[in-house]
């Protein structure tokens, strides 16, 4: 079996192993998870599976929840040799008449679900969101349409974090949707294999106390309350001090507590002679794409991006040399996503520096990096429980 990739590329060992594991597991299960660390080539694996299924006469639905993820998956499928036709379902586009369809889960209303026809295979990117009702409606519709035509429902979810945060700051599993985790490829394993760069970490204590900050229903800090506590001139200056001391003008991502915090953070960088820009999801799309593209392609001109959440899932900037966690979090999902943004391979890049600004009153501290990379199973327990 040929693993479909763009011309000149070869599959990584873990991708072949994961593909084989998923194919074998779907003989016994309907819905399974492949867990792979951010930056290891998960998107390429998803595209390859979609292409292989389409070449075997199957209809494939790829689900994602962000425009950046959808655009990336479409591009990956189209870059392989002799790609199948790819349709997009989101906003005003409703291109169901293709063997491979990449869809925004938010766009799949009841009316659109009625139009999708029989789906042989569903692939869900960032599958730790799959327990949300919006996803459940899609899975139910695909299962019902398949059953009416004698087609069994088959589903593979892909995520770096096969668990979700709970209201008490812990994690719970995804067993409501998935029956088994059939393949896992963690950060430490990927670093050892040379698929990610090594991680170097630095803890910086602040003088901010978060004991009184409210916690939202999802278990993380309330955004408005958190931002009021951490978005101070002194703390923002400390972030820039450590960037200048340890990163020295190289490309960095700064995770902030809110849109306003990211804007204020960027202003402090600029005032200190480092060009920085804030990006967020609801800013004008053209401006957002321009800034993200400039950071990716010309980090020497734009070395710092500040954001609350836009630079999490689906954000691919391999040149990133450092991640600055200026946003406290109680969520292990968010914590993992932050770390993963800086570990991708890039020419001349030997490591990623993770700078954690540790405030009083936060349970997640730098020690959890060792847990996440070396003892992930102990940290989260069974992902499906």
XYZ file of C-alpha atoms in Angstrom:
385
model
C 0.000 0.000 0.000
C 1.361 3.414 -1.012
C 1.088 6.095 1.671
C -0.183 9.172 -0.235
C 1.904 12.278 0.409
C 3.030 15.241 -1.698
C 5.778 14.442 -4.226
C 9.187 14.041 -2.610
C 7.855 13.300 0.886
C 8.049 9.996 2.745
C 5.843 8.913 5.645
C 7.187 8.885 9.161
C 7.348 5.539 10.914
C 4.664 6.481 13.418
C 2.253 7.519 10.639
C 2.473 4.096 8.997
C 2.032 2.393 12.377
C -0.972 4.571 13.235
C -2.604 3.918 9.857
C -2.202 0.169 10.286
C -3.513 0.315 13.857
C -6.591 2.339 12.870
C -7.427 0.068 9.920
C -7.167 -3.034 12.093
C -9.187 -1.503 14.931
C -12.079 -0.510 12.675
C -12.705 -4.195 12.037
C -13.825 -4.465 15.666
C -14.873 -0.919 16.606
C -16.977 1.831 15.087
C -15.191 4.835 16.533
C -11.521 5.040 17.588
C -8.868 7.615 18.499
C -5.360 8.132 17.160
C -3.450 10.362 19.581
C -0.336 12.113 18.280
C 1.626 15.044 19.662
C 1.185 18.400 17.987
C 3.646 18.975 15.170
C 4.353 15.322 14.352
C 2.363 15.207 11.096
C -1.182 14.457 12.233
C -2.686 16.550 9.423
C -0.730 14.630 6.795
C -1.969 11.343 8.263
C -5.584 12.526 8.162
C -5.200 13.584 4.528
C -3.537 10.276 3.613
C -6.353 8.233 5.162
C -8.948 10.349 3.352
C -7.175 9.866 0.020
C -6.783 6.103 0.495
C -10.453 5.711 1.350
C -11.532 7.821 -1.626
C -9.339 5.756 -3.960
C -11.162 2.679 -2.696
C -14.495 4.196 -3.684
C -15.471 5.456 -0.237
C -17.008 8.818 0.663
C -15.123 10.587 3.426
C -16.175 13.443 5.703
C -13.423 15.425 7.463
C -14.699 17.471 10.401
C -12.960 20.484 11.929
C -14.018 23.543 13.914
C -11.708 26.317 12.702
C -11.222 27.886 9.283
C -7.460 27.390 9.579
C -7.895 23.654 10.170
C -10.314 23.304 7.266
C -8.063 25.199 4.861
C -5.054 23.135 5.965
C -6.821 19.798 5.472
C -8.091 20.780 2.029
C -4.587 21.859 1.006
C -3.022 18.634 2.299
C -5.427 16.429 0.347
C -4.914 18.430 -2.831
C -1.113 18.300 -2.604
C -0.852 14.516 -2.973
C -0.284 12.989 -6.396
C -3.545 12.357 -8.268
C -5.755 13.719 -5.472
C -9.477 12.995 -5.308
C -11.930 15.855 -5.742
C -12.378 17.771 -2.480
C -15.479 19.709 -1.497
C -15.893 22.238 1.315
C -18.987 22.754 3.432
C -18.851 25.941 5.459
C -20.477 29.369 5.339
C -21.842 29.835 1.792
C -20.059 26.770 0.353
C -22.065 23.573 0.164
C -19.973 21.195 -1.936
C -21.312 17.767 -0.986
C -20.899 16.123 -4.422
C -17.279 15.044 -3.899
C -15.670 11.857 -2.610
C -13.858 13.864 0.089
C -15.687 16.651 1.923
C -14.052 18.904 4.522
C -16.688 20.556 6.694
C -16.989 23.074 9.475
C -18.912 21.354 12.242
C -20.631 24.658 13.052
C -21.999 24.827 9.495
C -23.598 21.394 9.550
C -27.117 22.458 10.414
C -30.023 20.024 10.298
C -30.766 21.106 6.709
C -27.179 20.538 5.606
C -26.917 17.219 7.408
C -29.909 16.063 5.394
C -27.953 16.782 2.194
C -24.757 14.905 2.977
C -25.765 11.458 1.729
C -24.086 8.225 2.832
C -20.659 8.675 4.429
C -18.357 5.646 4.645
C -15.745 7.212 6.938
C -15.768 10.224 9.266
C -12.433 11.751 10.308
C -12.532 14.272 13.160
C -9.591 16.630 13.676
C -8.979 17.947 17.219
C -11.248 15.176 18.466
C -11.127 16.262 22.099
C -14.056 18.496 21.060
C -16.060 15.516 19.782
C -18.279 15.200 22.860
C -19.916 18.561 22.072
C -23.532 18.327 20.841
C -22.644 19.910 17.488
C -20.422 16.934 16.701
C -22.910 14.440 18.102
C -25.609 15.586 15.689
C -23.275 14.952 12.753
C -22.254 11.491 13.955
C -25.894 10.539 14.551
C -26.900 11.700 11.063
C -24.013 9.803 9.427
C -24.845 6.670 11.389
C -28.540 6.826 10.457
C -27.928 7.500 6.745
C -25.433 4.656 6.568
C -27.725 2.203 8.356
C -30.534 2.959 5.902
C -28.223 1.842 3.053
C -26.511 -0.998 4.895
C -23.277 0.963 5.433
C -21.638 0.675 8.855
C -20.618 3.881 10.627
C -16.827 4.185 10.883
C -15.058 7.057 12.626
C -11.474 7.980 13.497
C -10.701 10.905 15.789
C -7.295 12.591 15.890
C -5.982 14.660 18.768
C -2.860 15.466 20.738
C -4.959 15.559 23.916
C -7.378 12.606 24.147
C -9.202 14.020 27.150
C -11.155 17.136 28.053
C -10.985 19.524 30.963
C -13.590 19.352 33.716
C -15.070 21.974 35.986
C -12.841 20.926 38.894
C -9.640 21.504 36.903
C -9.121 17.816 36.190
C -9.705 15.817 33.031
C -12.255 13.317 31.815
C -12.327 10.975 28.886
C -14.062 10.777 25.540
C -15.811 7.435 25.982
C -19.150 8.993 25.109
C -17.991 9.042 21.472
C -14.978 6.734 21.120
C -14.543 3.066 21.982
C -10.754 2.803 22.020
C -7.481 4.705 21.774
C -5.717 2.565 19.165
C -2.455 4.457 18.800
C -0.546 6.974 20.933
C 2.528 8.986 20.002
C 3.540 11.369 22.766
C 5.864 14.344 22.979
C 8.780 12.497 24.582
C 8.544 9.644 22.092
C 8.413 12.093 19.169
C 11.428 14.029 20.479
C 13.401 10.790 20.864
C 12.486 9.808 17.304
C 13.575 13.192 15.943
C 10.055 14.191 14.866
C 9.985 17.131 17.309
C 12.728 19.372 18.676
C 13.720 19.054 22.348
C 11.879 21.170 24.902
C 13.714 23.432 27.348
C 11.660 25.023 30.097
C 12.022 28.018 32.365
C 9.759 29.052 35.243
C 9.453 32.739 36.086
C 7.634 33.647 39.274
C 5.436 36.730 39.244
C 4.023 38.736 42.117
C 0.415 38.195 40.973
C -1.951 36.194 43.178
C -4.850 34.379 41.491
C -6.543 32.992 44.589
C -9.612 35.161 44.070
C -10.008 34.667 40.319
C -13.293 33.012 39.354
C -13.392 29.658 37.581
C -15.751 29.164 34.647
C -17.944 26.123 34.039
C -15.324 24.496 31.794
C -12.881 24.406 34.702
C -10.509 27.107 33.469
C -10.207 30.654 34.780
C -12.926 33.139 33.901
C -11.474 35.216 31.072
C -12.558 38.667 32.230
C -11.599 38.056 35.849
C -8.253 36.537 34.910
C -7.402 39.345 32.530
C -8.022 41.960 35.209
C -5.502 40.186 37.437
C -2.681 39.457 34.982
C -2.955 42.294 32.470
C -0.822 44.734 34.410
C 2.016 46.892 33.178
C 4.497 45.340 35.614
C 3.678 41.753 34.648
C 3.654 42.549 30.925
C 7.036 44.238 31.267
C 8.339 41.125 33.010
C 7.265 39.003 30.038
C 9.183 41.266 27.661
C 12.204 41.323 29.991
C 12.436 37.538 29.859
C 11.921 37.483 26.103
C 14.814 39.890 25.622
C 16.976 37.989 28.110
C 16.354 34.444 26.885
C 14.942 34.633 23.349
C 16.779 37.634 21.977
C 14.586 38.637 19.067
C 13.874 35.131 17.737
C 10.337 34.088 16.709
C 8.040 33.616 19.684
C 4.363 33.080 20.456
C 2.895 34.753 23.521
C -0.275 33.269 24.994
C -2.436 35.865 26.698
C -5.543 35.900 28.895
C -7.824 37.936 26.594
C -7.914 39.958 23.400
C -7.201 43.125 25.368
C -4.314 41.456 27.163
C -2.795 40.379 23.841
C -3.126 43.935 22.510
C -1.511 45.426 25.623
C 1.212 42.777 25.522
C 2.049 43.638 21.918
C 2.191 47.338 22.795
C 4.807 46.674 25.478
C 6.953 44.661 23.052
C 6.796 47.495 20.515
C 7.670 50.069 23.161
C 10.759 47.991 23.965
C 11.885 47.888 20.328
C 10.504 44.469 19.291
C 7.831 44.396 16.622
C 4.843 42.415 17.849
C 1.242 42.079 16.737
C -1.914 40.839 18.455
C -4.195 38.492 16.526
C -7.621 37.183 17.450
C -10.439 35.233 15.845
C -12.953 37.994 15.154
C -10.529 40.557 13.764
C -10.887 41.235 10.000
C -9.953 37.995 8.254
C -7.643 39.601 5.692
C -5.625 41.379 8.389
C -5.398 38.223 10.493
C -4.184 36.106 7.566
C -1.645 38.765 6.581
C -0.116 38.916 10.064
C -0.052 35.151 10.539
C 1.521 34.684 7.113
C 4.162 37.319 7.862
C 5.071 35.638 11.152
C 5.321 32.245 9.441
C 7.241 33.373 6.375
C 9.201 36.415 7.593
C 9.717 36.127 11.360
C 12.742 38.390 11.054
C 10.253 41.188 10.260
C 7.551 40.098 12.702
C 9.172 38.049 15.482
C 6.326 38.048 18.037
C 2.629 37.171 17.850
C 0.380 37.652 20.882
C -3.008 35.958 21.155
C -5.461 34.389 23.549
C -6.468 31.338 21.539
C -6.082 31.916 17.802
C -2.602 30.366 17.812
C -3.718 27.096 19.413
C -5.208 24.327 17.272
C -4.287 24.313 13.623
C -1.591 26.962 13.946
C 1.552 25.857 12.147
C 4.666 28.046 12.419
C 7.728 25.763 12.537
C 10.198 28.652 12.868
C 8.849 29.419 16.373
C 11.766 29.242 18.804
C 9.975 30.099 22.039
C 6.549 29.929 23.647
C 5.763 32.402 26.426
C 2.875 31.370 28.674
C 1.612 34.728 29.882
C -1.842 33.205 30.308
C -2.357 31.129 33.457
C -4.550 28.076 32.928
C -6.077 25.245 34.933
C -6.683 23.226 31.756
C -4.296 20.453 30.736
C -5.724 20.595 27.215
C -4.767 24.270 26.902
C -1.398 23.608 28.530
C -0.574 20.835 26.041
C -1.676 22.959 23.105
C 0.612 25.793 24.203
C 3.662 23.554 24.446
C 2.970 21.922 21.110
C 3.052 25.180 19.167
C 6.837 25.432 19.399
C 8.093 21.887 18.907
C 7.887 21.506 15.125
C 11.060 20.850 13.201
C 12.648 23.676 11.217
C 16.075 24.152 9.591
C 18.589 25.448 12.118
C 16.241 24.943 15.060
C 17.707 22.831 17.846
C 15.136 23.288 20.632
C 12.084 25.179 21.815
C 12.163 27.315 24.957
C 8.953 27.297 27.018
C 8.795 30.192 29.481
C 6.067 29.753 32.097
C 5.091 32.852 34.074
C 3.929 31.264 37.303
C 1.441 33.161 39.437
C 0.510 32.315 43.002
C -2.650 30.229 43.077
C -2.156 28.168 39.899
C -2.033 24.395 40.310
C -0.403 23.770 36.931
C 3.267 24.632 37.201
C 6.368 23.731 35.265
C 6.585 20.295 36.860
C 3.651 19.218 34.696
C 5.825 19.467 31.585
C 7.649 16.346 32.756
C 4.300 14.693 33.429
C 2.936 15.562 30.013
C 5.988 14.366 28.120
C 6.998 11.335 30.148
C 4.045 10.197 32.229
C 1.002 11.270 30.257
C -0.944 8.111 31.056
C -0.492 8.671 34.781
C -1.589 12.303 34.496
C -4.818 11.732 32.636
C -5.635 8.117 33.448
C -7.665 6.205 30.883
C -8.612 8.774 28.207
C -11.993 7.078 27.715
C -13.035 6.946 31.377
